[in-house]
XYZ file of C-alpha atoms in Angstrom:
711
model
C 36.248 28.371 9.922
C 33.218 29.314 7.846
C 31.158 26.716 9.640
C 32.221 28.036 13.038
C 31.297 31.560 11.941
C 27.891 30.365 10.746
C 27.291 28.658 14.063
C 28.207 31.774 16.007
C 25.894 33.917 13.856
C 23.036 31.472 14.206
C 23.442 31.248 17.981
C 23.283 35.007 18.239
C 20.666 35.477 15.506
C 17.106 34.391 14.872
C 17.480 30.940 16.438
C 20.113 31.898 18.912
C 18.622 32.934 22.238
C 18.015 29.861 24.368
C 18.341 27.444 21.455
C 22.109 27.253 20.974
C 22.115 23.695 22.333
C 19.854 22.680 19.419
C 21.194 24.932 16.667
C 24.849 24.025 17.171
C 24.546 20.323 16.280
C 22.107 21.202 13.524
C 24.573 23.530 11.819
C 27.465 21.193 12.534
C 25.718 18.570 10.400
C 24.989 20.871 7.487
C 26.371 18.271 5.034
C 23.412 16.080 6.036
C 20.748 18.685 5.323
C 20.307 17.555 1.747
C 19.220 14.137 3.001
C 16.109 15.736 4.478
C 14.876 17.225 1.209
C 13.094 13.983 0.123
C 11.511 13.888 3.593
C 10.148 17.417 3.173
C 9.130 16.513 -0.382
C 7.189 13.582 1.061
C 5.645 15.943 3.607
C 4.145 17.996 0.785
C 2.816 14.826 -0.851
C 1.346 13.635 2.429
C -0.289 17.005 3.030
C -2.010 16.775 -0.359
C -3.391 13.309 0.323
C -4.604 14.292 3.803
C -6.880 17.044 2.482
C -10.623 16.402 2.629
C -11.354 18.383 -0.540
C -9.464 18.851 -3.786
C -7.553 22.151 -3.753
C -7.408 24.454 -6.791
C -4.769 23.347 -9.285
C -2.784 26.573 -8.974
C -2.087 26.264 -5.238
C 0.902 23.931 -5.447
C 2.626 25.861 -8.208
C 1.872 29.188 -6.511
C 3.485 27.891 -3.327
C 6.523 26.764 -5.301
C 6.886 30.178 -6.957
C 6.397 31.943 -3.622
C 9.093 29.837 -1.956
C 11.477 30.556 -4.833
C 10.872 34.310 -4.559
C 11.390 34.114 -0.794
C 14.735 32.465 -1.424
C 15.769 35.313 -3.711
C 14.733 37.934 -1.159
C 16.483 36.211 1.759
C 19.483 34.964 -0.169
C 22.012 36.700 2.102
C 20.583 35.033 5.199
C 21.492 31.437 6.031
C 18.206 30.978 7.876
C 16.306 32.526 4.974
C 17.917 30.299 2.363
C 17.261 27.220 4.460
C 13.633 28.177 5.040
C 13.081 28.900 1.348
C 14.660 25.580 0.338
C 12.420 23.640 2.709
C 9.336 25.485 1.480
C 10.343 24.798 -2.135
C 10.693 21.070 -1.449
C 7.365 20.963 0.392
C 5.540 22.891 -2.341
C 7.157 20.761 -5.045
C 5.885 17.580 -3.379
C 2.394 19.054 -3.034
C 2.374 20.233 -6.669
C 3.721 16.893 -7.965
C 0.996 14.942 -6.141
C -1.694 17.328 -7.339
C -0.456 17.222 -10.939
C -0.254 13.436 -10.909
C -3.776 13.159 -9.505
C -5.231 15.500 -12.112
C -3.442 13.949 -15.078
C -4.425 10.366 -14.192
C -8.109 11.315 -14.416
C -9.438 7.764 -14.020
C -13.153 7.438 -14.717
C -15.012 5.031 -12.423
C -18.121 3.061 -13.262
C -21.079 4.719 -11.598
C -22.784 1.522 -10.418
C -22.623 -2.245 -10.667
C -23.543 -3.638 -14.074
C -23.786 -7.084 -15.588
C -23.493 -9.761 -16.499
C -22.561 -7.823 -19.606
C -20.322 -8.385 -22.619
C -16.864 -6.828 -22.247
C -14.337 -6.540 -25.074
C -10.883 -5.057 -24.714
C -7.170 -5.412 -25.237
C -5.225 -7.421 -22.683
C -2.598 -5.285 -21.005
C -1.953 -7.451 -17.965
C -2.352 -11.149 -17.138
C -1.846 -12.091 -13.485
C -1.707 -15.810 -12.804
C -2.768 -16.498 -9.228
C -3.452 -19.681 -7.268
C -6.919 -20.787 -8.391
C -7.715 -17.981 -10.835
C -6.405 -15.486 -13.378
C -6.819 -11.720 -13.178
C -7.126 -9.922 -16.503
C -6.765 -6.187 -17.062
C -8.382 -4.874 -20.236
C -7.642 -1.500 -21.787
C -10.076 0.621 -23.823
C -12.951 -1.795 -23.169
C -16.368 -1.844 -24.807
C -18.888 -2.670 -22.098
C -22.302 -3.693 -23.404
C -24.271 -0.608 -24.361
C -22.435 1.669 -21.964
C -21.677 4.991 -23.705
C -18.033 5.771 -24.381
C -18.131 8.854 -22.161
C -19.078 6.626 -19.178
C -16.622 3.805 -19.972
C -13.414 3.539 -17.895
C -10.024 3.389 -19.567
C -9.269 0.069 -17.894
C -11.248 -2.670 -16.157
C -10.079 -5.732 -14.283
C -11.885 -9.065 -13.974
C -11.106 -12.326 -12.179
C -11.513 -15.483 -14.285
C -11.922 -18.783 -12.461
C -12.896 -21.014 -15.384
C -10.875 -22.340 -18.293
C -8.653 -19.831 -20.030
C -7.657 -19.892 -23.700
C -4.024 -19.379 -24.636
C -4.023 -15.580 -24.587
C -1.099 -13.191 -24.605
C -0.365 -9.576 -23.858
C -1.994 -7.394 -26.546
C -4.717 -9.859 -27.590
C -8.263 -8.624 -28.137
C -10.581 -10.705 -25.930
C -14.248 -10.902 -25.037
C -15.899 -12.119 -21.846
C -19.107 -11.742 -19.903
C -18.551 -10.138 -16.559
C -20.164 -8.475 -13.584
C -18.408 -5.152 -13.024
C -18.635 -2.533 -10.298
C -16.746 0.571 -9.245
C -13.619 -0.164 -7.193
C -14.743 -0.434 -3.558
C -13.649 2.015 -0.895
C -12.046 1.111 2.448
C -13.754 -1.587 4.521
C -13.485 0.658 7.599
C -12.407 4.223 8.346
C -8.622 4.319 8.165
C -8.425 1.031 6.254
C -6.627 0.327 2.991
C -8.089 2.520 0.244
C -8.295 0.218 -2.760
C -10.323 2.869 -4.579
C -7.406 5.290 -4.443
C -5.008 2.551 -5.510
C -7.218 1.673 -8.502
C -7.528 5.346 -9.440
C -3.775 5.730 -9.863
C -3.584 2.368 -11.659
C -6.140 3.680 -14.174
C -8.660 0.952 -13.272
C -12.246 2.204 -13.273
C -14.100 -1.081 -12.829
C -13.460 -4.434 -11.154
C -15.412 -7.653 -11.091
C -15.511 -11.270 -12.140
C -16.128 -13.179 -15.346
C -19.132 -15.449 -15.870
C -18.509 -17.994 -18.580
C -15.515 -18.442 -20.850
C -13.022 -15.974 -22.256
C -12.836 -15.748 -26.054
C -9.846 -14.451 -27.999
C -11.096 -12.297 -30.883
C -7.768 -11.242 -32.365
C -4.125 -11.881 -31.707
C -1.879 -9.083 -30.550
C 0.491 -7.492 -33.018
C 3.287 -10.048 -33.576
C 5.922 -7.333 -33.690
C 4.698 -5.524 -30.583
C 7.447 -5.049 -27.986
C 5.366 -5.921 -24.929
C 3.728 -8.804 -26.755
C 7.153 -10.273 -27.377
C 8.208 -9.712 -23.758
C 5.023 -11.385 -22.481
C 5.580 -14.427 -24.688
C 9.184 -14.619 -23.561
C 8.088 -14.547 -19.902
C 5.557 -17.310 -20.489
C 8.128 -19.435 -22.328
C 10.741 -18.983 -19.613
C 8.193 -19.784 -16.894
C 7.052 -22.942 -18.680
C 10.615 -24.189 -19.139
C 11.446 -23.533 -15.490
C 8.417 -25.519 -14.315
C 9.232 -28.326 -16.723
C 12.714 -28.670 -15.266
C 11.551 -28.164 -11.666
C 8.009 -29.432 -11.041
C 5.946 -28.675 -7.939
C 6.509 -25.947 -5.347
C 10.222 -25.742 -6.128
C 9.643 -24.843 -9.777
C 6.836 -22.445 -8.853
C 9.138 -20.564 -6.492
C 11.940 -20.547 -9.082
C 9.521 -18.988 -11.566
C 8.459 -16.426 -8.941
C 12.101 -15.440 -8.408
C 13.032 -15.211 -12.086
C 9.856 -14.049 -13.870
C 7.595 -12.827 -11.060
C 4.941 -15.487 -11.836
C 3.603 -16.866 -8.526
C 0.590 -18.687 -9.945
C 2.015 -22.154 -9.296
C 2.583 -21.577 -5.579
C -0.129 -23.195 -3.460
C -1.798 -21.162 -0.727
C -0.119 -23.314 1.909
C 3.344 -22.333 0.689
C 2.386 -18.652 0.567
C 1.092 -18.794 4.159
C 4.269 -20.545 5.279
C 6.499 -17.894 3.733
C 4.341 -15.110 5.138
C 4.244 -16.497 8.684
C 8.000 -17.061 8.737
C 8.822 -13.535 7.540
C 10.155 -14.706 4.168
C 7.319 -13.457 1.951
C 9.559 -10.668 0.646
C 11.608 -13.301 -1.174
C 8.607 -14.056 -3.417
C 8.130 -10.478 -4.603
C 10.774 -9.232 -7.013
C 12.235 -6.176 -5.316
C 15.497 -4.409 -4.657
C 16.959 -7.560 -3.103
C 16.455 -9.626 -6.256
C 17.498 -6.836 -8.605
C 20.615 -6.230 -6.543
C 21.458 -9.925 -6.517
C 21.133 -10.212 -10.298
C 23.211 -7.077 -10.878
C 25.750 -8.096 -8.233
C 26.151 -11.587 -9.654
C 26.800 -10.270 -13.160
C 29.067 -7.494 -11.885
C 31.336 -9.593 -9.675
C 31.529 -12.647 -11.920
C 32.323 -10.588 -15.017
C 34.838 -8.448 -13.162
C 36.534 -11.575 -11.826
C 36.761 -13.081 -15.296
C 38.165 -9.872 -16.775
C 40.669 -9.575 -13.937
C 42.109 -12.961 -14.901
C 43.542 -11.276 -18.011
C 46.402 -9.139 -16.730
C 46.499 -6.933 -19.819
C 42.844 -5.962 -19.432
C 43.033 -5.597 -15.666
C 45.989 -3.198 -15.806
C 45.070 -1.132 -18.856
C 41.272 -1.089 -19.119
C 38.439 0.095 -16.792
C 37.116 -3.430 -16.209
C 35.117 -2.260 -13.176
C 33.106 0.088 -15.372
C 32.684 -2.608 -18.029
C 31.277 -4.915 -15.380
C 28.968 -2.155 -14.102
C 27.695 -1.516 -17.631
C 27.004 -5.230 -18.157
C 25.252 -5.414 -14.780
C 23.087 -2.445 -15.758
C 22.090 -4.194 -18.993
C 21.353 -7.429 -17.090
C 19.186 -5.490 -14.624
C 17.183 -4.002 -17.483
C 16.614 -7.441 -19.020
C 15.541 -8.750 -15.603
C 13.156 -5.788 -15.270
C 11.447 -6.754 -18.532
C 11.449 -10.456 -17.717
C 9.786 -9.762 -14.363
C 6.927 -7.890 -16.020
C 8.150 -4.331 -15.333
C 5.754 -3.928 -12.410
C 5.935 -0.716 -10.370
C 7.975 -2.269 -7.488
C 10.377 -3.789 -10.029
C 10.750 -0.426 -11.772
C 11.580 1.149 -8.430
C 14.151 -1.580 -7.705
C 15.705 -1.074 -11.135
C 15.972 2.679 -10.568
C 17.784 2.237 -7.263
C 20.104 -0.460 -8.646
C 20.717 1.601 -11.760
C 21.752 4.625 -9.692
C 24.286 2.475 -7.830
C 25.779 1.218 -11.099
C 25.799 4.700 -12.630
C 27.693 5.896 -9.547
C 30.319 3.235 -10.310
C 30.520 4.426 -13.926
C 31.172 8.043 -12.893
C 33.576 7.149 -10.050
C 31.267 8.086 -7.201
C 30.635 6.225 -3.947
C 28.305 3.457 -5.079
C 26.225 3.111 -1.914
C 25.488 6.121 0.264
C 22.613 7.919 1.922
C 22.847 10.622 -0.745
C 22.153 7.995 -3.381
C 19.166 6.717 -1.395
C 17.893 10.288 -1.042
C 18.161 10.981 -4.782
C 16.422 7.688 -5.605
C 13.602 8.465 -3.182
C 13.183 11.983 -4.560
C 13.063 10.736 -8.157
C 10.459 8.097 -7.361
C 8.308 10.501 -5.353
C 8.299 13.065 -8.140
C 7.434 10.497 -10.826
C 4.767 8.624 -8.837
C 3.901 10.476 -5.603
C 1.112 8.032 -4.712
C 3.585 5.186 -4.069
C 4.603 6.898 -0.826
C 1.363 5.651 0.729
C 1.930 1.992 -0.154
C 3.748 -0.740 1.779
C 6.159 -1.590 -1.053
C 7.810 1.848 -1.132
C 7.802 2.258 2.634
C 9.230 -1.164 3.456
C 11.884 -1.200 0.737
C 13.221 2.256 1.582
C 13.035 1.582 5.330
C 15.210 -1.515 4.937
C 17.670 0.206 2.589
C 17.882 3.299 4.797
C 18.619 1.272 7.929
C 21.310 -0.779 6.209
C 23.045 2.089 4.412
C 22.952 4.356 7.483
C 24.471 1.643 9.678
C 27.236 0.663 7.298
C 28.000 4.265 6.319
C 28.411 5.223 9.959
C 30.686 2.227 10.613
C 32.560 2.093 7.288
C 35.928 3.083 8.747
C 35.550 0.685 11.659
C 34.746 -2.224 9.346
C 37.663 -1.303 7.054
C 40.029 -1.379 10.040
C 38.737 -4.781 11.129
C 39.200 -6.181 7.616
C 42.710 -4.794 7.201
C 45.183 -7.680 7.370
C 42.479 -10.099 8.498
C 42.932 -13.787 7.841
C 40.299 -16.231 6.588
C 39.002 -16.946 10.096
C 38.461 -13.297 10.979
C 36.925 -12.575 7.572
C 34.505 -15.456 8.082
C 33.601 -14.193 11.525
C 33.103 -10.652 10.202
C 30.851 -12.053 7.488
C 28.670 -13.833 10.056
C 28.458 -10.711 12.230
C 27.582 -8.600 9.189
C 24.961 -11.113 8.149
C 23.344 -11.029 11.589
C 23.444 -7.231 11.652
C 21.938 -7.025 8.159
C 19.059 -9.347 9.057
C 18.348 -7.541 12.318
C 18.464 -4.073 10.727
C 16.345 -4.971 7.689
C 13.759 -6.732 9.848
C 13.673 -3.903 12.393
C 13.288 -1.347 9.616
C 10.338 -3.087 7.975
C 8.593 -4.373 11.120
C 6.542 -1.221 11.901
C 5.305 -1.001 8.321
C 4.335 -4.676 8.271
C 2.406 -4.092 11.503
C 0.637 -1.046 10.044
C -0.310 -2.474 6.645
C -0.776 -6.178 7.416
C -1.553 -6.145 11.154
C 0.884 -8.935 11.870
C 4.547 -9.391 12.642
C 6.653 -12.516 12.095
C 8.469 -12.700 15.433
C 11.156 -15.063 14.180
C 11.692 -13.223 10.911
C 15.279 -12.339 11.854
C 16.125 -15.991 12.426
C 14.462 -17.075 9.189
C 16.184 -14.377 7.144
C 19.586 -15.166 8.622
C 19.275 -18.615 7.082
C 17.280 -17.898 3.918
C 18.779 -14.627 2.639
C 22.394 -15.878 2.381
C 21.133 -19.034 0.711
C 19.212 -16.912 -1.764
C 22.077 -14.468 -2.323
C 24.987 -16.869 -2.705
C 23.340 -19.951 -4.135
C 19.816 -19.587 -5.524
C 20.066 -16.346 -7.513
C 23.522 -16.995 -9.053
C 22.280 -20.356 -10.326
C 19.116 -18.606 -11.529
C 21.134 -16.084 -13.536
C 23.166 -18.918 -15.032
C 19.951 -20.786 -15.913
C 18.692 -17.762 -17.863
C 22.004 -17.519 -19.719
C 21.933 -21.235 -20.587
C 18.285 -21.251 -21.636
C 18.921 -20.265 -25.299
C 21.178 -23.356 -25.516
C 18.567 -25.630 -23.930
C 20.911 -26.364 -21.004
C 19.017 -24.515 -18.261
C 18.463 -27.777 -16.372
C 22.163 -27.838 -15.439
C 21.660 -24.696 -13.350
C 18.019 -25.150 -12.317
C 18.654 -28.413 -10.485
C 21.132 -26.906 -7.981
C 18.926 -23.809 -7.793
C 16.030 -26.081 -6.824
C 18.078 -27.604 -4.005
C 18.587 -24.148 -2.548
C 14.884 -23.337 -2.898
C 13.994 -26.536 -1.050
C 16.264 -25.348 1.745
C 14.462 -21.997 1.938
C 11.067 -23.729 1.970
C 12.281 -26.024 4.744
C 13.436 -23.027 6.799
C 10.075 -21.328 6.282
C 8.143 -24.453 7.255
C 10.189 -24.873 10.430
C 10.007 -21.232 11.526
C 6.260 -20.917 10.834
C 5.488 -23.846 13.184
C 7.374 -22.407 16.161
C 5.153 -21.266 19.074
C 4.036 -17.667 18.644
C 5.567 -17.347 15.189
C 3.076 -14.642 14.222
C 1.971 -11.760 16.421
C -1.372 -10.208 15.479
C -1.276 -6.422 15.883
C -4.373 -4.201 16.232
C -4.791 -1.414 13.688
C -2.129 1.250 14.114
C -3.322 4.847 13.675
C -1.656 6.857 10.938
C -0.188 9.118 13.625
C 1.691 6.112 14.990
C 3.243 5.296 11.625
C 4.153 8.964 11.151
C 5.872 9.066 14.557
C 7.819 5.888 13.766
C 8.834 7.175 10.334
C 10.036 10.563 11.558
C 11.800 9.025 14.553
C 13.517 6.464 12.337
C 14.600 9.145 9.872
C 15.963 11.274 12.699
C 17.912 8.279 13.958
C 19.283 7.307 10.526
C 20.027 10.633 8.836
C 21.975 12.426 11.566
C 25.398 11.315 12.803
C 25.842 13.009 16.162
C 24.496 11.720 19.457
C 21.366 13.863 19.246
C 20.040 11.374 16.688
C 19.123 9.017 19.536
C 16.259 11.358 20.384
C 14.475 9.626 17.474
C 14.001 6.536 19.642
C 11.263 8.275 21.658
C 8.747 8.777 18.795
C 9.558 5.278 17.499
C 8.684 3.761 20.890
C 5.532 5.886 21.093
C 4.377 4.811 17.639
C 4.997 1.123 18.367
C 2.945 1.348 21.583
C -0.019 3.194 20.053
C -1.848 0.131 18.591
C -2.362 -1.289 22.082
C -3.509 2.039 23.562
C -5.792 3.128 20.729
C -9.520 2.798 21.282
C -10.985 -0.034 19.222
C -14.411 0.372 17.555
C -17.375 -1.140 19.386
C -19.447 -1.296 16.201
C -18.565 -1.653 12.520
C -20.996 -1.365 9.616
C -20.220 -2.385 6.044
C -20.715 0.347 3.440
C -22.855 -1.990 1.310
C -25.199 -2.790 4.217
C -24.348 -6.487 4.159
C -22.524 -6.871 7.456
C -22.492 -5.467 10.988
C -20.097 -6.370 13.795
C -20.722 -5.557 17.472
C -18.031 -5.870 20.151
C -18.732 -8.285 23.002
C -16.610 -9.832 25.740
C -15.616 -12.533 23.213
C -14.639 -10.061 20.515
C -16.453 -8.793 17.430
C -19.738 -10.634 16.831
C -20.822 -10.585 13.176
C -24.384 -10.335 11.910
C -23.682 -13.071 9.353
C -21.329 -16.040 9.356
C -20.782 -15.919 5.581
C -21.754 -12.579 4.033
C -19.108 -10.077 2.859
C -16.180 -12.397 3.531
C -13.579 -9.921 2.266
C -14.873 -7.177 4.568
C -15.111 -9.563 7.502
C -11.512 -10.703 7.002
C -10.359 -7.079 6.875
C -12.162 -6.306 10.147
C -10.695 -9.366 11.842
C -7.236 -8.379 10.670
C -7.579 -4.792 11.888
C -8.789 -5.891 15.324
C -6.276 -8.784 15.646
C -9.140 -11.228 16.123
C -8.357 -14.789 14.970
C -11.800 -15.874 13.741
C -15.325 -14.704 13.007
C -17.893 -15.038 15.803
C -21.512 -15.038 14.640
C -24.360 -13.321 16.456
C -27.034 -15.659 17.836
C -29.458 -17.117 15.321
C -33.006 -15.799 15.250
C -35.031 -17.305 18.071
C -32.058 -19.091 19.672
C -32.015 -16.859 22.723
C -29.441 -14.315 23.810
C -25.669 -14.755 23.963
C -22.975 -12.314 25.058
C -25.616 -9.645 25.557
C -27.068 -9.973 22.024
C -30.521 -11.295 21.111
C -31.744 -11.694 17.515
C -34.972 -12.380 15.671
C -35.948 -12.411 12.003
C -36.050 -8.585 11.878
C -32.698 -7.805 13.496
C -30.687 -7.899 16.711
C -30.546 -6.025 20.009
C -27.306 -5.614 21.912
C -25.613 -3.321 24.337
C -22.330 -1.478 24.685
C -21.721 0.139 28.036
C -24.921 1.913 29.038
C -26.196 2.156 25.459
C -28.771 -0.114 23.845
C -28.029 -0.800 20.165
C -30.609 -1.963 17.624
C -29.363 -3.595 14.409
C -32.283 -3.600 11.968
C -32.473 -5.851 8.914
C -36.151 -5.295 8.125
C -38.130 -2.044 8.145
C -40.851 -3.731 10.212
C -38.578 -3.438 13.263
C -38.376 0.349 13.022
C -41.554 1.278 14.987
C -40.428 -0.611 18.087
C -36.659 -0.091 17.958
C -36.912 3.620 17.193
C -38.650 4.164 20.525
C -36.414 2.001 22.724
C -32.839 1.948 21.381
C -30.136 4.543 22.066
C -28.325 3.740 18.809
C -30.099 2.536 15.664
C -28.148 0.887 12.849
C -30.526 0.109 9.986
C -29.503 -1.775 6.871
C -32.642 -0.337 5.308
C -33.660 3.293 4.754
C -35.109 5.077 7.801
C -37.842 7.488 6.715
C -39.214 8.254 10.155
C -38.036 9.951 13.319
C -36.477 7.801 16.039
C -37.307 9.659 19.273
C -35.240 7.489 21.633
C -32.145 7.272 19.469
C -29.164 9.500 20.115
C -27.635 8.240 16.885
C -29.132 6.757 13.693
C -27.166 5.184 10.836
C -29.287 3.927 7.944
C -28.873 2.692 4.385
C -28.737 6.263 3.050
C -25.830 7.112 5.398
C -23.949 4.014 4.246
C -24.564 4.895 0.602
C -23.303 8.452 1.104
C -20.353 7.840 3.440
C -19.402 4.181 3.113
C -18.426 2.013 6.061
C -19.017 3.372 9.567
C -17.255 2.779 12.876
C -18.623 3.612 16.329
C -16.324 4.318 19.273
C -17.139 4.592 22.960
C -14.718 6.962 24.687
C -15.158 7.993 28.332
C -18.868 7.250 28.165
C -19.441 9.306 25.018
C -20.214 8.146 21.479
C -17.996 8.998 18.524
C -19.048 8.060 14.996
C -16.579 7.906 12.137
C -17.091 6.984 8.493
C -15.050 6.438 5.360
C -16.670 9.460 3.707
C -15.784 11.802 6.554
C -12.317 10.315 6.787
C -11.496 10.749 3.059
C -13.628 13.700 2.019
C -14.440 14.266 -1.663
C -11.397 13.666 -3.834
C -10.844 12.540 -7.447
C -10.656 8.919 -6.233
C -13.539 9.401 -3.786
C -16.353 11.032 -5.808
C -19.401 12.604 -4.244
C -22.349 10.129 -4.334
C -24.839 13.004 -4.409
C -23.233 14.433 -7.558
C -23.367 10.988 -9.144
C -27.066 10.717 -8.315
C -27.721 14.106 -9.911
C -25.977 12.972 -13.111
C -28.050 9.811 -13.196
C -31.250 11.847 -12.727
C -30.343 14.056 -15.676
């Protein structure tokens, strides 16, 4: 009755005239409104990160206070309370992101230095195929003053490594530089990622690593690191080769033993998520402990009838999840997985529905408030997209599934399991597909098929044996469980190898604009969070976002921010000024343009090809009606500045170019990073990383840095 009254008032009130068809279903689903608060919270976070300049610190908190006061003033109005609540959530997200950004306060190196002596305490050791990545905290870098020294630096070591552990004091000689910015406008911003990780310098070691002092023997994280290394070694001893390496990746998060071939196979088949410890693995560990322990306790009739064995099992599963969190290195994705799993188990302890969209919403809100920057990364987006799709589907069909299971025999239960398995694989893959396309520019087309085979094998065979292996390890009997676990892993690897060789297994996707991902996200949320038929309106923005990559204008020219590489679009694709230079940047450009391989511009004196001719001083090419000069040597400036429409100089240009409508030189690259040139309807549009990001704490102003150096 109250709801009907509210609907009538709304239809005749502020939103009423002409909008009753929209307001009625909105008010009828008022129990779902709370689910949108994390979305609005994320909107405030996104607004903060989209700004081109850092706002004053008081703005977020002032907005929060203003929204709260508005709620008090409009408390008697339903529309007013709703508006104030939305504004509060938006302002809270903005303020949380701003506060997090200001409190991190990572100091970057101002320029490349080295080789130089670096001493620091090991806080992270990442074993990778072919090298080791070390993160040092509170480093001493040569003669660099303390006020210019970052809190953390990270260096790749490719030589021999001593037996070092978490907490050890080490010394190495390294070449360090500030974390690089995006390789192209709109590309992945590693500089922002490093800022929130507290890493102010990255580079590589030259020579050996020396351990100066051992970490504190009683240190908690030192003990956890040694335990991880011991467990990993014992797993690989029992299971040599790829099988043992994958078992270690599943149980301790150490993927160093996996060869590149195996990683490519898993990635191309859509099974790469199995190698990264996430909500799936955490849920499997907790679920295994929960169901096995509950089954064992239920065998004792006295306990089953008189004691809360379900809560005992949930408490044990929570403890097992925490141990697994530590054993896996307590990385940020693993912490997020533990939080979500922990909320499910806590819901069991307090007699709430264990899995619901409300639980997902609370988990998302908690994570966004604690670490707002994770909203921009693929891990958060893909994990929550998969969970949201699954929970929304099963929550909407819970009663239907319960009716089908009621009185069902073994045959029907088996059939329902297979149907549920297919639906789970399809929904999880569909939920993560747009985000894989946006972040990695590729989609595994047979990922559903691969996951339908590999995920059940992982859930019902591999991980239960893995949990048992960890329990048996103190007794030295882990081999009894690792051998059958290895058989399951070999099955997963076989599935991945078969799927990855199928024709068209991987679809390369051109770079998707951020607007496309936003449309997909909002459309998917609209589809998942509402219950009534109007939710299907969310399919339209999803379809629009998925189509945008193929209708978005691709750049005709790309210039590396370090003036090492230029790529010009021809009929064959992007032609690169060098076949070897800046390999990381070149790979990123190829990935963003869905181009399979690098095509080199013609060699000097070899004649023209695809409309490009080169000599020792540079290259001349054309795009549409425009003549483009790519200058490597300043000696080419007098001629090219009087004939080319567009001049791209990898050297400083200190003269006027009368014929050029556009000039990009070394100074522009230094100030604004990588550049991209677009040709739209016969007009030129120039974009750059600097213009795209603005001046933010993670994107400092080069001019200000130069002034500090001059002082």
